[in-house]
Every structure is written in C-alpha cells, then in structure tokens.
Coordinates of C-alpha atoms in Angstrom, one line a residue:
M16 CA -11.0 -0.9 -22.2
K17 CA -7.6 -1.6 -23.8
K18 CA -6.0 -2.0 -20.3
K19 CA -8.7 -4.4 -19.3
I20 CA -8.3 -6.5 -22.4
W21 CA -4.6 -6.7 -21.8
F22 CA -5.1 -7.7 -18.2
L23 CA -7.5 -10.5 -19.3
I24 CA -4.9 -11.7 -21.8
A25 CA -2.2 -11.8 -19.2
R26 CA -4.4 -13.7 -16.8
L27 CA -5.4 -16.3 -19.5
R28 CA -1.7 -16.9 -20.3
N29 CA -1.2 -18.1 -16.7
A30 CA -4.4 -20.1 -16.3
S31 CA -4.6 -23.9 -16.5
L32 CA -7.5 -25.6 -18.3
A33 CA -9.2 -26.3 -14.9
E34 CA -9.0 -22.6 -14.1
L35 CA -10.3 -21.5 -17.4
I36 CA -13.4 -23.8 -16.9
H37 CA -13.7 -22.4 -13.4
R38 CA -13.6 -18.8 -14.7
V39 CA -16.2 -19.4 -17.4
I40 CA -18.6 -21.0 -14.9
E41 CA -18.0 -18.1 -12.5
G42 CA -18.6 -15.5 -15.3
V43 CA -21.9 -17.1 -16.4
F44 CA -23.0 -17.3 -12.7
I45 CA -22.3 -13.6 -12.2
F46 CA -24.1 -12.7 -15.3
R47 CA -27.2 -14.6 -14.4
L48 CA -27.1 -13.5 -10.8
K49 CA -27.5 -9.8 -11.9
K50 CA -31.0 -10.4 -13.2
Q51 CA -31.9 -12.5 -10.1
V52 CA -30.9 -9.9 -7.6
R53 CA -32.6 -7.1 -9.5
C54 CA -35.9 -9.0 -9.6
D55 CA -35.8 -10.3 -6.1
S56 CA -33.8 -8.5 -3.4
A57 CA -34.6 -11.2 -0.9
F58 CA -33.5 -14.1 -3.1
L59 CA -31.2 -15.4 -0.4
P60 CA -33.1 -16.4 2.8
V61 CA -31.1 -16.3 6.0
P62 CA -31.3 -19.3 8.5
F63 CA -32.5 -18.4 12.0
V64 CA -29.8 -18.1 14.7
E65 CA -30.6 -18.1 18.4
K66 CA -29.2 -15.2 20.3
K67 CA -27.9 -17.5 23.0
D68 CA -25.8 -19.4 20.4
I69 CA -24.1 -16.2 19.4
A70 CA -23.6 -15.3 23.1
L71 CA -21.8 -18.6 23.7
L72 CA -19.2 -17.9 21.0
V73 CA -15.9 -16.6 22.6
M74 CA -14.3 -13.5 21.1
P75 CA -10.6 -13.9 20.0
G76 CA -8.2 -12.0 22.0
C77 CA -6.4 -8.9 20.8
V78 CA -3.7 -6.5 21.9
S79 CA -4.7 -2.8 21.5
N80 CA -2.2 0.0 21.2
I81 CA -4.5 2.8 20.0
S82 CA -3.8 6.3 21.3
E83 CA -6.5 8.4 23.0
S84 CA -6.2 10.9 20.2
T85 CA -6.9 8.3 17.5
L86 CA -9.9 7.1 19.4
K87 CA -11.2 10.6 19.7
E88 CA -10.7 11.1 15.9
F89 CA -12.7 7.9 15.2
L90 CA -15.5 9.2 17.4
Q91 CA -15.5 12.4 15.4
G92 CA -16.0 10.6 12.2
L93 CA -12.4 9.7 11.0
K94 CA -12.3 6.8 8.6
I95 CA -9.1 5.1 7.4
C96 CA -8.7 6.2 3.8
L97 CA -5.0 5.4 3.1
N98 CA -4.2 9.0 2.7
A99 CA -6.8 9.5 -0.1
D100 CA -9.4 12.2 0.0
A101 CA -12.4 10.9 2.1
R102 CA -14.8 13.2 0.1
E103 CA -13.6 11.7 -3.2
I104 CA -14.2 8.2 -1.8
E105 CA -17.7 9.1 -0.5
A106 CA -18.6 10.7 -3.9
F107 CA -17.4 7.6 -5.8
E108 CA -19.4 5.3 -3.4
E109 CA -22.5 7.4 -4.0
R110 CA -22.1 7.3 -7.8
S111 CA -21.7 3.5 -7.8
R112 CA -24.0 2.5 -5.0
R113 CA -26.8 1.3 -7.3
T114 CA -24.5 -0.3 -9.8
Y115 CA -24.2 -4.1 -10.0
F116 CA -20.8 -4.8 -8.5
S117 CA -19.2 -6.2 -11.7
Q118 CA -20.0 -3.0 -13.6
V119 CA -18.2 -0.7 -11.1
G120 CA -14.9 0.3 -12.6
Q121 CA -11.8 2.3 -11.8
E122 CA -12.7 5.9 -13.0
Q123 CA -10.2 7.9 -15.0
G124 CA -8.9 10.4 -12.5
G125 CA -11.0 8.9 -9.7
P126 CA -9.9 7.5 -6.4
D127 CA -7.7 4.4 -6.2
I128 CA -10.1 1.4 -5.7
R129 CA -7.9 0.1 -2.9
A130 CA -8.4 3.4 -1.0
V131 CA -12.2 3.1 -1.7
W132 CA -12.2 -0.3 -0.1
E133 CA -10.2 0.6 3.0
P134 CA -12.9 2.5 5.1
A135 CA -15.5 -0.2 4.1
R136 CA -13.3 -2.7 6.0
L137 CA -14.9 -1.0 9.0
Q138 CA -11.7 -1.3 11.0
H139 CA -12.4 1.9 12.8
V140 CA -15.4 -0.1 14.2
A141 CA -13.2 -3.0 15.2
A142 CA -10.8 -0.6 17.0
L143 CA -13.7 1.0 18.9
T144 CA -15.3 -2.3 19.8
C145 CA -11.9 -3.7 21.0
H146 CA -11.3 -0.6 23.1
A147 CA -14.8 -0.9 24.6
Q148 CA -14.3 -4.5 25.5
D149 CA -10.8 -4.1 27.1
N150 CA -10.9 -0.6 28.6
P151 CA -14.0 0.1 30.8
G152 CA -14.2 3.8 31.2
S153 CA -16.2 6.9 30.6
D154 CA -16.0 6.8 26.8
V155 CA -17.1 3.1 26.5
A156 CA -20.8 3.9 26.0
Q157 CA -19.9 6.5 23.3
C158 CA -17.6 4.0 21.6
R159 CA -20.3 1.3 21.6
E160 CA -23.0 3.6 20.3
Y161 CA -20.9 5.0 17.5
A162 CA -19.6 1.6 16.5
K163 CA -23.2 0.4 16.3
A164 CA -24.3 3.3 14.2
C165 CA -21.4 2.8 11.8
V166 CA -22.2 -0.9 11.2
L167 CA -25.9 -0.3 10.7
E168 CA -25.2 2.7 8.4
W169 CA -22.8 0.6 6.2
I170 CA -25.3 -2.3 5.9
E171 CA -28.1 0.2 5.0
E172 CA -26.1 2.0 2.4
N173 CA -24.5 -1.0 0.7
S174 CA -27.1 -3.3 -0.7
F175 CA -25.9 -6.9 -1.3
L176 CA -24.0 -7.2 -4.6
F177 CA -24.3 -3.5 -5.5
G178 CA -21.6 -0.9 -5.4
P179 CA -17.8 -1.3 -5.2
H180 CA -17.5 -3.3 -2.0
Y181 CA -18.6 -6.6 -3.4
K182 CA -16.1 -6.7 -6.2
S183 CA -13.5 -8.4 -4.1
A184 CA -14.4 -11.4 -1.9
M185 CA -11.3 -10.5 0.2
E186 CA -13.0 -7.4 1.4
C187 CA -16.1 -9.4 2.4
G188 CA -13.8 -11.8 4.3
L189 CA -12.3 -8.9 6.3
R190 CA -15.7 -7.4 7.2
V191 CA -17.2 -10.7 8.6
P192 CA -15.1 -10.7 11.8
V193 CA -16.1 -7.0 12.4
F194 CA -19.8 -7.9 11.9
F195 CA -19.3 -10.8 14.3
A196 CA -17.6 -8.7 17.0
A197 CA -20.4 -6.1 16.7
V198 CA -23.3 -8.6 17.0
R199 CA -21.4 -10.4 19.8
C200 CA -20.3 -7.4 21.9
L201 CA -22.7 -4.5 21.1
A202 CA -26.4 -4.3 22.1
F203 CA -28.7 -4.4 19.1
D204 CA -32.5 -4.9 19.0
E205 CA -34.0 -7.8 17.1
R206 CA -34.3 -5.9 13.8
E207 CA -30.8 -4.6 13.9
T208 CA -29.4 -8.1 14.9
A209 CA -31.2 -9.6 12.0
A210 CA -29.7 -7.1 9.6
I211 CA -26.2 -7.9 10.8
L212 CA -26.7 -11.6 10.7
S213 CA -28.0 -11.2 7.1
A214 CA -24.9 -9.3 6.2
I215 CA -22.7 -12.1 7.7
Y216 CA -24.7 -14.7 5.8
H217 CA -24.6 -12.9 2.5
H218 CA -20.9 -12.1 2.8
A219 CA -20.0 -15.8 3.5
W220 CA -22.3 -17.0 0.7
W221 CA -20.5 -14.6 -1.7
I222 CA -17.1 -15.6 -0.5
E223 CA -17.8 -19.3 -1.0
K224 CA -18.9 -18.5 -4.6
R225 CA -15.9 -16.3 -5.3
L226 CA -13.1 -18.0 -3.3
S227 CA -9.7 -17.0 -4.7
L228 CA -8.2 -20.2 -6.1
Y229 CA -5.8 -21.4 -8.8
S230 CA -3.6 -18.5 -10.0
S231 CA -5.4 -16.1 -7.5
L232 CA -4.2 -18.0 -4.4
G233 CA -2.5 -15.7 -2.0
N234 CA -3.3 -13.4 1.0
H235 CA -6.8 -12.8 -0.6
T236 CA -7.5 -16.5 0.0
V237 CA -6.5 -16.3 3.6
C238 CA -8.8 -13.3 4.2
E239 CA -11.7 -15.1 2.6
C240 CA -11.3 -18.2 4.6
V241 CA -11.1 -16.3 7.9
G242 CA -14.4 -14.8 6.9
L243 CA -15.8 -18.3 6.2
V244 CA -14.6 -19.5 9.6
F245 CA -16.3 -16.7 11.6
A246 CA -19.5 -16.9 9.5
G247 CA -19.5 -20.7 9.8
A248 CA -19.3 -20.5 13.6
V249 CA -22.2 -18.1 13.7
F250 CA -24.4 -20.3 11.4
K251 CA -22.9 -23.7 12.5
T252 CA -26.4 -25.2 13.1
S253 CA -27.2 -24.8 9.4
A254 CA -25.8 -26.9 6.5
E255 CA -24.2 -23.8 4.9
G256 CA -22.5 -22.8 8.2
K257 CA -21.0 -26.3 8.7
R258 CA -19.8 -26.3 5.1
W259 CA -18.3 -22.8 5.4
L260 CA -16.5 -23.7 8.6
E261 CA -15.1 -26.9 7.2
R262 CA -14.0 -25.2 3.9
G263 CA -12.4 -22.3 5.7
V264 CA -10.4 -24.6 8.0
E265 CA -9.4 -26.9 5.1
V266 CA -8.1 -24.1 2.9
L267 CA -6.3 -22.3 5.7
R268 CA -4.5 -25.6 6.6
Q269 CA -3.6 -26.1 2.9
E270 CA -2.4 -22.5 2.4
L271 CA -0.3 -22.4 5.6
E272 CA 2.5 -24.3 3.9
H273 CA 1.9 -22.7 0.5
Q274 CA 2.2 -19.1 1.7
I275 CA 4.7 -19.5 4.6
L276 CA 7.9 -21.2 3.5
P277 CA 9.8 -23.7 5.7
D278 CA 12.3 -21.1 6.9
G279 CA 9.4 -18.8 7.9
G280 CA 9.6 -16.5 4.9
P281 CA 6.8 -15.3 2.7
A282 CA 6.1 -17.0 -0.7
E283 CA 4.7 -13.6 -1.9
Q284 CA 8.0 -11.9 -1.2
S285 CA 6.4 -9.1 0.7
L286 CA 7.2 -8.4 4.3
S287 CA 4.0 -6.3 4.8
Y288 CA 1.7 -9.0 3.5
H289 CA 3.7 -11.6 5.5
R290 CA 2.7 -9.7 8.7
F291 CA -0.9 -9.5 7.4
V292 CA -1.1 -13.2 6.7
L293 CA 0.4 -14.2 10.0
D294 CA -2.0 -12.0 11.9
L295 CA -5.0 -13.5 10.0
Y296 CA -3.8 -16.9 11.0
W297 CA -3.4 -16.0 14.7
L298 CA -6.9 -14.4 14.7
A299 CA -8.4 -17.6 13.2
I300 CA -6.5 -19.9 15.5
D301 CA -7.5 -18.1 18.6
F302 CA -11.2 -18.1 17.6
L303 CA -11.2 -21.7 16.5
E304 CA -9.5 -23.0 19.6
K305 CA -11.4 -20.9 22.1
N306 CA -14.7 -22.1 20.7
G307 CA -13.6 -25.8 20.4
L308 CA -14.0 -25.7 16.6
C309 CA -10.6 -27.0 15.6
N310 CA -7.3 -28.0 17.2
C311 CA -4.7 -25.9 15.4
S312 CA -1.6 -26.9 17.4
D313 CA 0.0 -28.3 14.2
W314 CA -0.3 -24.9 12.6
K315 CA 1.7 -23.1 15.2
P316 CA 5.3 -24.2 14.4
R317 CA 5.0 -22.8 10.8
L318 CA 3.6 -19.5 12.2
A319 CA 6.3 -19.4 14.8
A320 CA 8.9 -19.7 12.0
G321 CA 7.2 -16.8 10.3
E322 CA 7.4 -14.7 13.5
R323 CA 11.1 -15.5 13.8
F324 CA 11.7 -14.5 10.2
L325 CA 10.1 -11.1 10.7
A326 CA 11.9 -10.5 14.0
V327 CA 15.3 -10.9 12.2
F328 CA 14.3 -8.2 9.7
Q329 CA 13.5 -5.6 12.5
D330 CA 16.2 -3.2 13.2
A331 CA 17.1 -1.4 16.4
G332 CA 14.4 1.3 15.7
G333 CA 11.7 -1.3 15.1
N334 CA 11.8 -0.6 11.3
V335 CA 11.2 -3.4 8.8
P336 CA 12.3 -2.8 5.2
S337 CA 9.5 -2.2 2.7
I338 CA 10.4 -5.3 0.7
G339 CA 7.7 -6.2 -1.9
D340 CA 4.2 -4.6 -2.1
S341 CA 2.5 -3.0 0.9
D342 CA -1.0 -1.6 1.0
D343 CA -0.9 -0.8 4.8
G344 CA -3.6 -3.5 5.4
Y345 CA -4.3 -4.9 8.9
A346 CA -6.0 -8.1 10.0
I347 CA -8.1 -6.3 12.6
A348 CA -7.2 -2.5 12.6
P349 CA -4.3 -0.2 12.8
G350 CA -3.0 -0.3 16.4
V351 CA -4.9 -3.6 17.1
A352 CA -3.3 -7.0 16.6
P353 CA -4.4 -10.6 17.4
R354 CA -2.6 -12.3 20.2
R355 CA 0.6 -13.8 18.8
E356 CA 3.0 -16.4 20.0
A357 CA 6.0 -14.1 19.2
R358 CA 9.5 -15.4 19.0
Q359 CA 12.8 -13.7 19.5
P360 CA 15.1 -13.3 16.5
E361 CA 17.8 -16.0 16.0
D362 CA 21.2 -15.5 17.5
G363 CA 24.2 -14.8 15.3
K364 CA 25.2 -11.7 13.4
I365 CA 24.4 -13.3 10.1
V366 CA 21.2 -15.2 9.4
T367 CA 20.4 -16.7 6.0
F368 CA 16.9 -17.9 5.0
P369 CA 17.5 -20.3 2.1
D370 CA 13.8 -20.8 1.1
A371 CA 12.8 -17.1 1.1
G372 CA 16.2 -16.1 -0.2
Y373 CA 17.5 -13.5 2.2
T374 CA 20.6 -12.9 4.3
V375 CA 20.5 -10.4 7.2
I376 CA 23.7 -9.1 8.7
R377 CA 23.6 -7.4 12.1
S378 CA 26.7 -5.9 13.5
G379 CA 27.8 -5.0 17.0
K380 CA 28.1 -1.4 15.8
G381 CA 24.4 -1.2 15.2
M382 CA 24.3 -2.0 11.5
H383 CA 21.4 -3.9 10.0
L384 CA 21.7 -5.0 6.4
T385 CA 19.4 -7.2 4.3
F386 CA 20.5 -8.9 1.1
D387 CA 17.8 -10.2 -1.3
H388 CA 18.8 -13.3 -3.3
G389 CA 15.3 -14.8 -3.4
P390 CA 12.7 -15.3 -6.1
L391 CA 10.3 -12.8 -7.6
G392 CA 7.2 -13.9 -5.7
M393 CA 4.4 -16.4 -5.7
A394 CA 3.9 -18.1 -9.0
P395 CA 2.2 -17.9 -11.5
L396 CA 1.4 -14.2 -11.3
Y397 CA 4.0 -13.0 -8.8
N398 CA 1.5 -10.3 -7.9
H399 CA 3.2 -8.6 -5.0
G400 CA 6.8 -9.2 -5.8
H401 CA 9.2 -6.5 -6.9
A402 CA 12.2 -6.6 -9.2
D403 CA 14.6 -6.4 -6.3
A404 CA 17.1 -9.3 -7.0
L405 CA 20.4 -8.7 -5.2
S406 CA 19.1 -5.5 -3.6
I407 CA 20.2 -4.4 -0.2
T408 CA 18.8 -2.2 2.6
L409 CA 20.8 -0.8 5.4
S410 CA 20.1 0.9 8.7
L411 CA 22.4 2.1 11.5
N412 CA 21.3 2.3 15.1
G413 CA 17.7 2.2 14.1
E414 CA 18.1 5.0 11.5
Q415 CA 17.3 4.0 7.9
F416 CA 19.9 4.9 5.3
L417 CA 19.6 2.7 2.2
V418 CA 16.0 1.9 1.8
D419 CA 13.5 0.0 -0.4
P420 CA 11.3 3.0 -1.5
G421 CA 8.0 1.1 -1.0
T422 CA 4.8 0.9 -3.0
Y423 CA 3.0 4.2 -3.2
R424 CA -0.3 3.2 -5.0
Y425 CA -1.7 0.3 -6.9
N426 CA -4.1 2.0 -9.2
G427 CA -4.5 5.2 -11.2
V428 CA -0.8 6.1 -11.5
P429 CA 0.7 3.5 -13.9
E430 CA 4.1 5.2 -14.3
Y431 CA 4.6 5.3 -10.6
R432 CA 3.3 1.8 -10.1
K433 CA 5.7 0.6 -12.7
Y434 CA 8.6 2.5 -11.1
F435 CA 8.1 1.4 -7.5
K436 CA 7.8 -2.2 -8.5
G437 CA 10.8 -2.0 -10.9
A438 CA 14.5 -2.7 -10.6
R439 CA 15.4 0.9 -10.8
A440 CA 13.6 1.6 -7.5
H441 CA 15.9 -0.8 -5.7
N442 CA 19.5 -0.9 -4.5
T443 CA 20.7 -3.0 -7.3
V444 CA 21.8 -2.7 -11.0
T445 CA 19.6 -2.4 -14.0
V446 CA 20.7 -3.5 -17.5
D447 CA 19.6 -1.4 -20.5
G448 CA 17.1 0.4 -18.3
L449 CA 15.0 -2.8 -18.1
D450 CA 13.4 -4.6 -15.2
Q451 CA 14.7 -8.0 -14.1
A452 CA 11.4 -9.5 -15.2
V453 CA 8.6 -8.2 -17.5
Q454 CA 5.8 -6.2 -16.0
E455 CA 2.7 -7.3 -17.9
T456 CA 0.2 -5.3 -15.6
G457 CA 0.4 -3.7 -12.2
F458 CA 0.0 -7.1 -10.7
I459 CA 1.3 -9.6 -13.2
W460 CA 4.9 -10.4 -14.1
S461 CA 6.2 -12.7 -16.8
K462 CA 9.7 -14.1 -17.4
P463 CA 10.5 -14.3 -13.7
F464 CA 14.1 -14.2 -12.7
G465 CA 15.9 -16.9 -10.7
A466 CA 18.3 -15.8 -7.9
K467 CA 20.4 -17.7 -5.5
L468 CA 23.1 -17.4 -2.9
V469 CA 26.1 -19.3 -4.3
R470 CA 28.6 -18.6 -1.6
R471 CA 28.7 -17.7 2.1
E472 CA 31.9 -18.1 4.0
E473 CA 34.2 -16.7 6.6
T474 CA 37.5 -15.5 5.2
E475 CA 40.6 -13.9 6.7
Q476 CA 39.3 -10.6 5.6
G477 CA 35.7 -11.0 6.8
T478 CA 32.3 -12.5 5.9
L479 CA 31.8 -13.0 2.2
L480 CA 28.4 -13.4 0.5
E481 CA 28.0 -14.0 -3.2
A482 CA 24.7 -14.2 -5.2
I483 CA 23.6 -14.2 -8.8
H484 CA 20.4 -13.7 -10.7
D485 CA 19.5 -14.5 -14.3
G486 CA 16.8 -11.9 -15.0
Y487 CA 18.7 -10.4 -17.9
E488 CA 19.5 -13.7 -19.6
R489 CA 16.2 -13.2 -21.4
L490 CA 17.8 -10.5 -23.5
K491 CA 18.8 -11.3 -27.1
Q492 CA 22.4 -10.8 -25.9
P493 CA 22.1 -12.2 -22.4
V494 CA 23.7 -10.9 -19.2
R495 CA 24.1 -12.4 -15.8
H496 CA 24.5 -10.2 -12.7
K497 CA 26.6 -11.3 -9.7
R498 CA 26.9 -9.3 -6.5
T499 CA 29.6 -10.1 -3.9
I500 CA 29.5 -8.5 -0.4
L501 CA 32.5 -8.5 1.9
F502 CA 31.8 -7.5 5.5
V503 CA 35.1 -6.5 7.3
D504 CA 35.6 -6.0 11.0
E505 CA 32.0 -5.1 11.5
E506 CA 32.8 -1.6 10.2
L507 CA 33.3 -1.8 6.5
L508 CA 31.2 -3.2 3.6
L509 CA 32.5 -3.8 0.1
L510 CA 29.9 -4.5 -2.7
Q511 CA 31.2 -5.7 -6.0
D512 CA 28.8 -6.0 -9.0
T513 CA 30.1 -8.0 -11.9
F514 CA 28.5 -9.3 -15.1
S515 CA 29.0 -12.0 -17.6
G516 CA 27.3 -12.5 -21.0
Q517 CA 27.3 -11.1 -24.5
G518 CA 27.0 -7.8 -26.4
T519 CA 27.2 -4.2 -25.3
H520 CA 24.8 -2.9 -22.7
G521 CA 24.1 0.0 -20.4
Y522 CA 24.4 -0.6 -16.7
E523 CA 22.9 1.6 -13.9
L524 CA 23.7 1.2 -10.2
N525 CA 21.3 2.8 -7.8
F526 CA 21.3 3.4 -4.0
H527 CA 18.1 4.9 -2.6
L528 CA 18.5 7.0 0.5
H529 CA 15.8 7.7 3.1
P530 CA 14.4 11.2 2.7
G531 CA 15.7 12.1 6.2
V532 CA 19.3 11.4 5.2
I533 CA 21.5 14.5 4.9
T534 CA 24.2 14.1 2.2
E535 CA 27.4 15.9 1.4
M536 CA 30.1 15.0 -1.2
H537 CA 33.8 15.4 -0.2
E538 CA 36.9 14.0 -2.0
G539 CA 35.0 11.2 -3.7
W540 CA 33.1 10.1 -0.5
W541 CA 29.4 10.7 0.1
H542 CA 28.9 11.6 3.8
M543 CA 25.4 10.6 5.0
R544 CA 24.0 11.6 8.3
K545 CA 20.7 10.8 9.9
G546 CA 20.0 11.4 13.6
D547 CA 23.2 10.7 15.5
S548 CA 24.4 8.1 12.9
Q549 CA 26.7 8.5 9.9
L550 CA 27.7 6.4 6.9
D551 CA 30.2 7.1 4.2
M552 CA 30.0 5.7 0.7
R553 CA 32.0 5.8 -2.5
L554 CA 32.8 4.0 -5.7
L555 CA 36.4 2.8 -6.2
G556 CA 38.4 3.6 -9.3
A557 CA 37.6 6.6 -11.5
D558 CA 33.8 6.2 -11.1
E559 CA 31.7 8.5 -9.0
L560 CA 28.1 8.4 -7.7
I561 CA 26.0 11.3 -8.7
S562 CA 22.8 12.5 -6.9
V563 CA 19.4 12.4 -8.5
C564 CA 16.2 13.5 -6.7
G565 CA 12.5 13.7 -7.5
Q566 CA 12.9 13.2 -11.2
E567 CA 9.7 12.7 -13.2
S568 CA 10.9 11.8 -16.7
P569 CA 12.0 9.1 -16.4
V570 CA 10.7 8.5 -12.9
V571 CA 13.4 8.1 -10.3
G572 CA 14.2 9.5 -6.8
W573 CA 10.9 8.9 -4.9
Y574 CA 10.1 7.3 -1.6
S575 CA 6.7 6.2 -0.3
P576 CA 6.4 6.3 3.5
A577 CA 2.9 5.0 3.4
Y578 CA 0.2 3.9 0.9
G579 CA -0.9 6.8 -1.2
L580 CA 2.0 9.0 -0.2
K581 CA 5.3 9.8 -2.0
E582 CA 8.0 12.3 -1.5
K583 CA 11.3 13.2 -3.1
S584 CA 14.4 11.3 -2.1
V585 CA 18.0 11.2 -3.1
V586 CA 19.3 8.4 -5.3
L587 CA 23.1 7.9 -5.6
Q588 CA 23.6 6.6 -9.1
A589 CA 26.4 5.5 -11.5
R590 CA 26.2 4.4 -15.1
K591 CA 28.5 2.5 -17.4
N592 CA 28.4 1.1 -20.9
G593 CA 30.3 -1.9 -22.2
C594 CA 30.6 -5.6 -22.6
P595 CA 29.6 -7.6 -19.5
D596 CA 33.1 -8.8 -18.7
D597 CA 34.5 -5.3 -18.8
V598 CA 32.0 -3.7 -16.4
T599 CA 32.4 -3.7 -12.7
F600 CA 31.1 -1.5 -9.8
V601 CA 32.9 -1.7 -6.5
T602 CA 31.1 0.3 -3.7
A603 CA 32.6 0.9 -0.3
I604 CA 30.4 1.7 2.7
S605 CA 32.1 2.6 5.9
L606 CA 30.6 2.9 9.4
I607 CA 33.7 4.7 10.8
G608 CA 34.4 7.4 8.3
P609 CA 36.4 7.5 5.0
T610 CA 38.7 4.5 4.8
N611 CA 42.2 4.4 3.2
I612 CA 41.8 3.9 -0.5
D613 CA 44.8 1.5 -0.8
K614 CA 43.2 -0.7 1.8
L615 CA 39.9 -0.7 -0.1
E616 CA 41.6 -1.6 -3.4
R617 CA 43.5 -4.5 -1.8
L618 CA 40.3 -5.9 -0.4
A619 CA 38.5 -5.4 -3.8
K620 CA 41.1 -7.5 -5.5
I621 CA 40.4 -10.4 -3.1
I622 CA 36.7 -10.5 -3.9

C-alpha cells in the first residue's frame, strides 16, 4: 500500500490540471462501471458485421523467420512467458480471473505482472497464423486448428473487464490485430465468429475509454491506437468503428513526431522500444494503405529516419546495445515482423545524432562504439530512460565487450530494478554513489539531467569528442562531469573523465563486461578476449581497475541477456575521493595490444 501511495504522489507531481481532471473522471467511470458489469454481463451490445465485409479486408504483410522447432513447441503448448514460470502465471490468472480488473494487484512474491501479460498477447497465435498463411504444407491444418483453439479458449476464460488482462489498455491494443487475423484467416462457425468480433469490439471500446494520454503518452499510446485502427476497420460501418479509426489515425499521426525525433532517434531513449514503435507503425501503415483507409506516405520519411538510426547502432554481429528499458516485446511476435522499408546505415566512420544525443564510431578494424550524450527520456516521467549519461558501449568484430547490462525485470525485484536503471550499471562515473537523476519509482524519474556534446573535431592526433552532463549539479555541493574521447589511428581510444564543482565527493568509474569476456590482468593492463577478438584496457597514472562480479550488497556486477534473466558479469571499477578539480580518470583502450605508456601520457596531456 505504501508503495502504491508513493507512486500516486509521484504521478500527481507530474500531472497538469487537465490531466488531474481527466484522471478523476476516469476513476469515477471505472468505479461505476464495476457495478454495471457485475449486474449486466451483456451491457455492451456489439453491432452486426457482415462476414463478407471482413473477408474484403486485406491482411498486412509480414516477414516470418520462425524456426521449425519453435513452431513445434508452440503446437505442443509453449507460450511466451518472458522466462517466468508458466505454472506460476497460470495460477495467478486463475486466482484473479473473477476479480474486477482494477482490484488485481502485484502479489508479494508472485509473478511479474509484465510476464503475466506476455502470453495473453497471444503472439504464439499470431506466429502460427502467419506461418499458415505464408507456408502451405502438411502442418498448416494443425497450425490453424491450434490457433483457433487458443483464441477461443482465451476469450472464454477472460471475461471482459475481469482478471489481469484488462488493467492495461496497451495489452488490449496488441491483442486486437491477433483477433483480426484469426477471424480473417481461420475458419470459425457463426457462434465462434461472434465471440471474436465481440472481443474486438469490447477491446476497442475499452481502449477508447483508457487511451494513454498526457503524462502517459509513449509506446503504450501507439499500441492502443493500432488496436483502434484494426477494430475501426472491422466495425467501419458503425459510428463507433468510424470514430475508432479516425481517432487511431489522428493520434498515430500526432505521436509520430513526438516519439521519433527528427534525426530518427527515440524520444523514450530506449533502442528496444524504438524497434517496437517502428514496427507498430509499419504494421498500421501497411494495413491502412492496403485497405484504402488512409494515405500514410507523409509518415514514411520519419520512419525511414528511425530505421537509419537503428541500422547505425547495429554492429558486425547484428547486436544492438541494450540502451534504455527493454521488455522483449514485439509488435506481432518473436520471429515475425511487419514489412519495413529498411534503410542502410549512413556512410562515415563517425555518425552523430544531435536530437537523440548519441555518437557512434565505427572503425575499419571492426570496432563499434556508442557514446551517449542525450537526455534521460521522454518527459515528464522519463519512464523507460536509464541514468546512462556519457556512457559508452563497445564491440569488436561483432563481439560485445563493454555492454549496457540491460533491464532484467520491471516488477517484484525493486533493488535490481533500481540497479539496472541506475548510473552504476552503466559505463560512466557515479558521484557519491548516486544516480544522475532521482528514481522516484520503477518508472518515474525526477530531477532529470541535461547532457550535450560540446565538441567534435578532427585533430592531428585523431577524432576528439567531448560531452558534459549536469545530473550532479542538484547536489548541495554541485558537480559537473565531462568526458572526452580521443580516437587515434582507428586502434586506440583514450577516455578522460574530469569534474568541476564544489566540495569533496566520492567518484566511481565502472566498465561492464559481457559475461562471455575472459579477463586477465598483467602489468597494469586488463587483457580481454571474446571469440577471436581481444581488447586491452588500463587506467593511466597510479590508479588501477579492480574486478567486481555478482555482488549483491550493494548490487553490482550483473548482466541481463533477456527479460527475466540475470547472470553474473565482471565490472572493472576504480574509485577516488576528492575535490572535483583534483579528480581525473584517464582510461586507455587498445585494439592492438598494450601500448607504450609514454605515448599514452603524451596523448592524455593533449585532451
């Protein structure tokens, strides 16, 4: 209860008067609705839809890359549970199935609600339906029958507005296209068809009532509007359907420039959610245009910029850094993507995105480095941003060395949620053990930092980048952090961290290694090997990096390869105390083995 009250206080602090009025009206509506649905389960009549009208709607295209083994697992009952225990999820669903949605809570010691929602997205059904449409073969009939059974079972077991799956309108938005694909592509009798159409109608009605607006704008809003678009097309002969379609298109158009920045980067400062949002837009565009519902040609340049952005972040092994939150969500299903107008990455070894606040360096020797000098996330809550100002990631020949450790889980593990979001879990410097902004809850930040690239130039010694952030200027004795990167001859990196400000503070420099990296210390250098690639790292001067791994108090030295999973990983760490002007860290990273110290010290004096 205390946690819930604090969450509400944090939300109220960020709400405008208009939002407060909206929330009060919504709360009263939900309270009154509870009595109505308990007294009359058929309180929401569904308009009639001709079967031929549904048959005329064209399915959006998709690209499937699902393995035969995964398809077989789906047919054997596998559901996507984000590495949670499927039996725990089923038990939680059973316990809460008859509970009005607003009274379903996160149980102490129970499953993460995000993991509970995942199988209810029915994306295993979407994968099977897509496979059956595009790959005629001996297993198609089995795919169709199993997909039909899963859809009907879900609708039967999840009465409208009861249980955990109506708490988030976003989840309803993601289910609507699955219901549409089922009723459009699978053979149901009249009673079954009516049940699916009712589910589509009820979901869209609920989305319209709970649309994520004001401080809740974000990828949730896009999911919900995609649901409105599909439901609106199905019920386009009714007044509600026309309204849903118009509203969905209107908000998608509005959010396109809010969520995707002019340089193609994500306003939410999450690469995973950026992929998710782009795919939702491509899915909606293909559906709208194929069915003559909307001309979306003016949307595509911004989406193309988003695709170029992500392409630059992909290293030679196809890896994209885990920058910002990730919940492993997909617009359609794992292994299934909408048709995209993909773009090749921009030319040039160094690309800067001024709006998103990133610079990516790609060398001829296979190095791929990202440098984060962007904002915390999407105001006013900054939900999915991490305290990663001036952090770097680095891979070599497709092998990840210096990593962003990821997300792990959203719910039920507050200490780990705090860690993975925090500055200590990123390749940057913390001051006094604090984050660069203040974590109010697992999804709300206050006192956001500002960061910017203040210098980028070619010097005689190499490419020089310099950025600053002001996250620690909120302290009683403020501190400003500056990081300068010098890239020499495509084979050597020098990182210099300097500080300005007041007082005496503790400084902690961290470099997080991928769990697959093998390390060895020799004569002041850390030798790091992964696959056939090797990096060498050290601090200059009398300082040394020490190794920390899998520590629980305080939490440090963990890596999350996927949602719900964590494993121990090495962190190379250095600490200093002192006045800001007296503290400096200079880190050398060599692609060609240990480098002459005299040369490194000469270069360090230049930067």
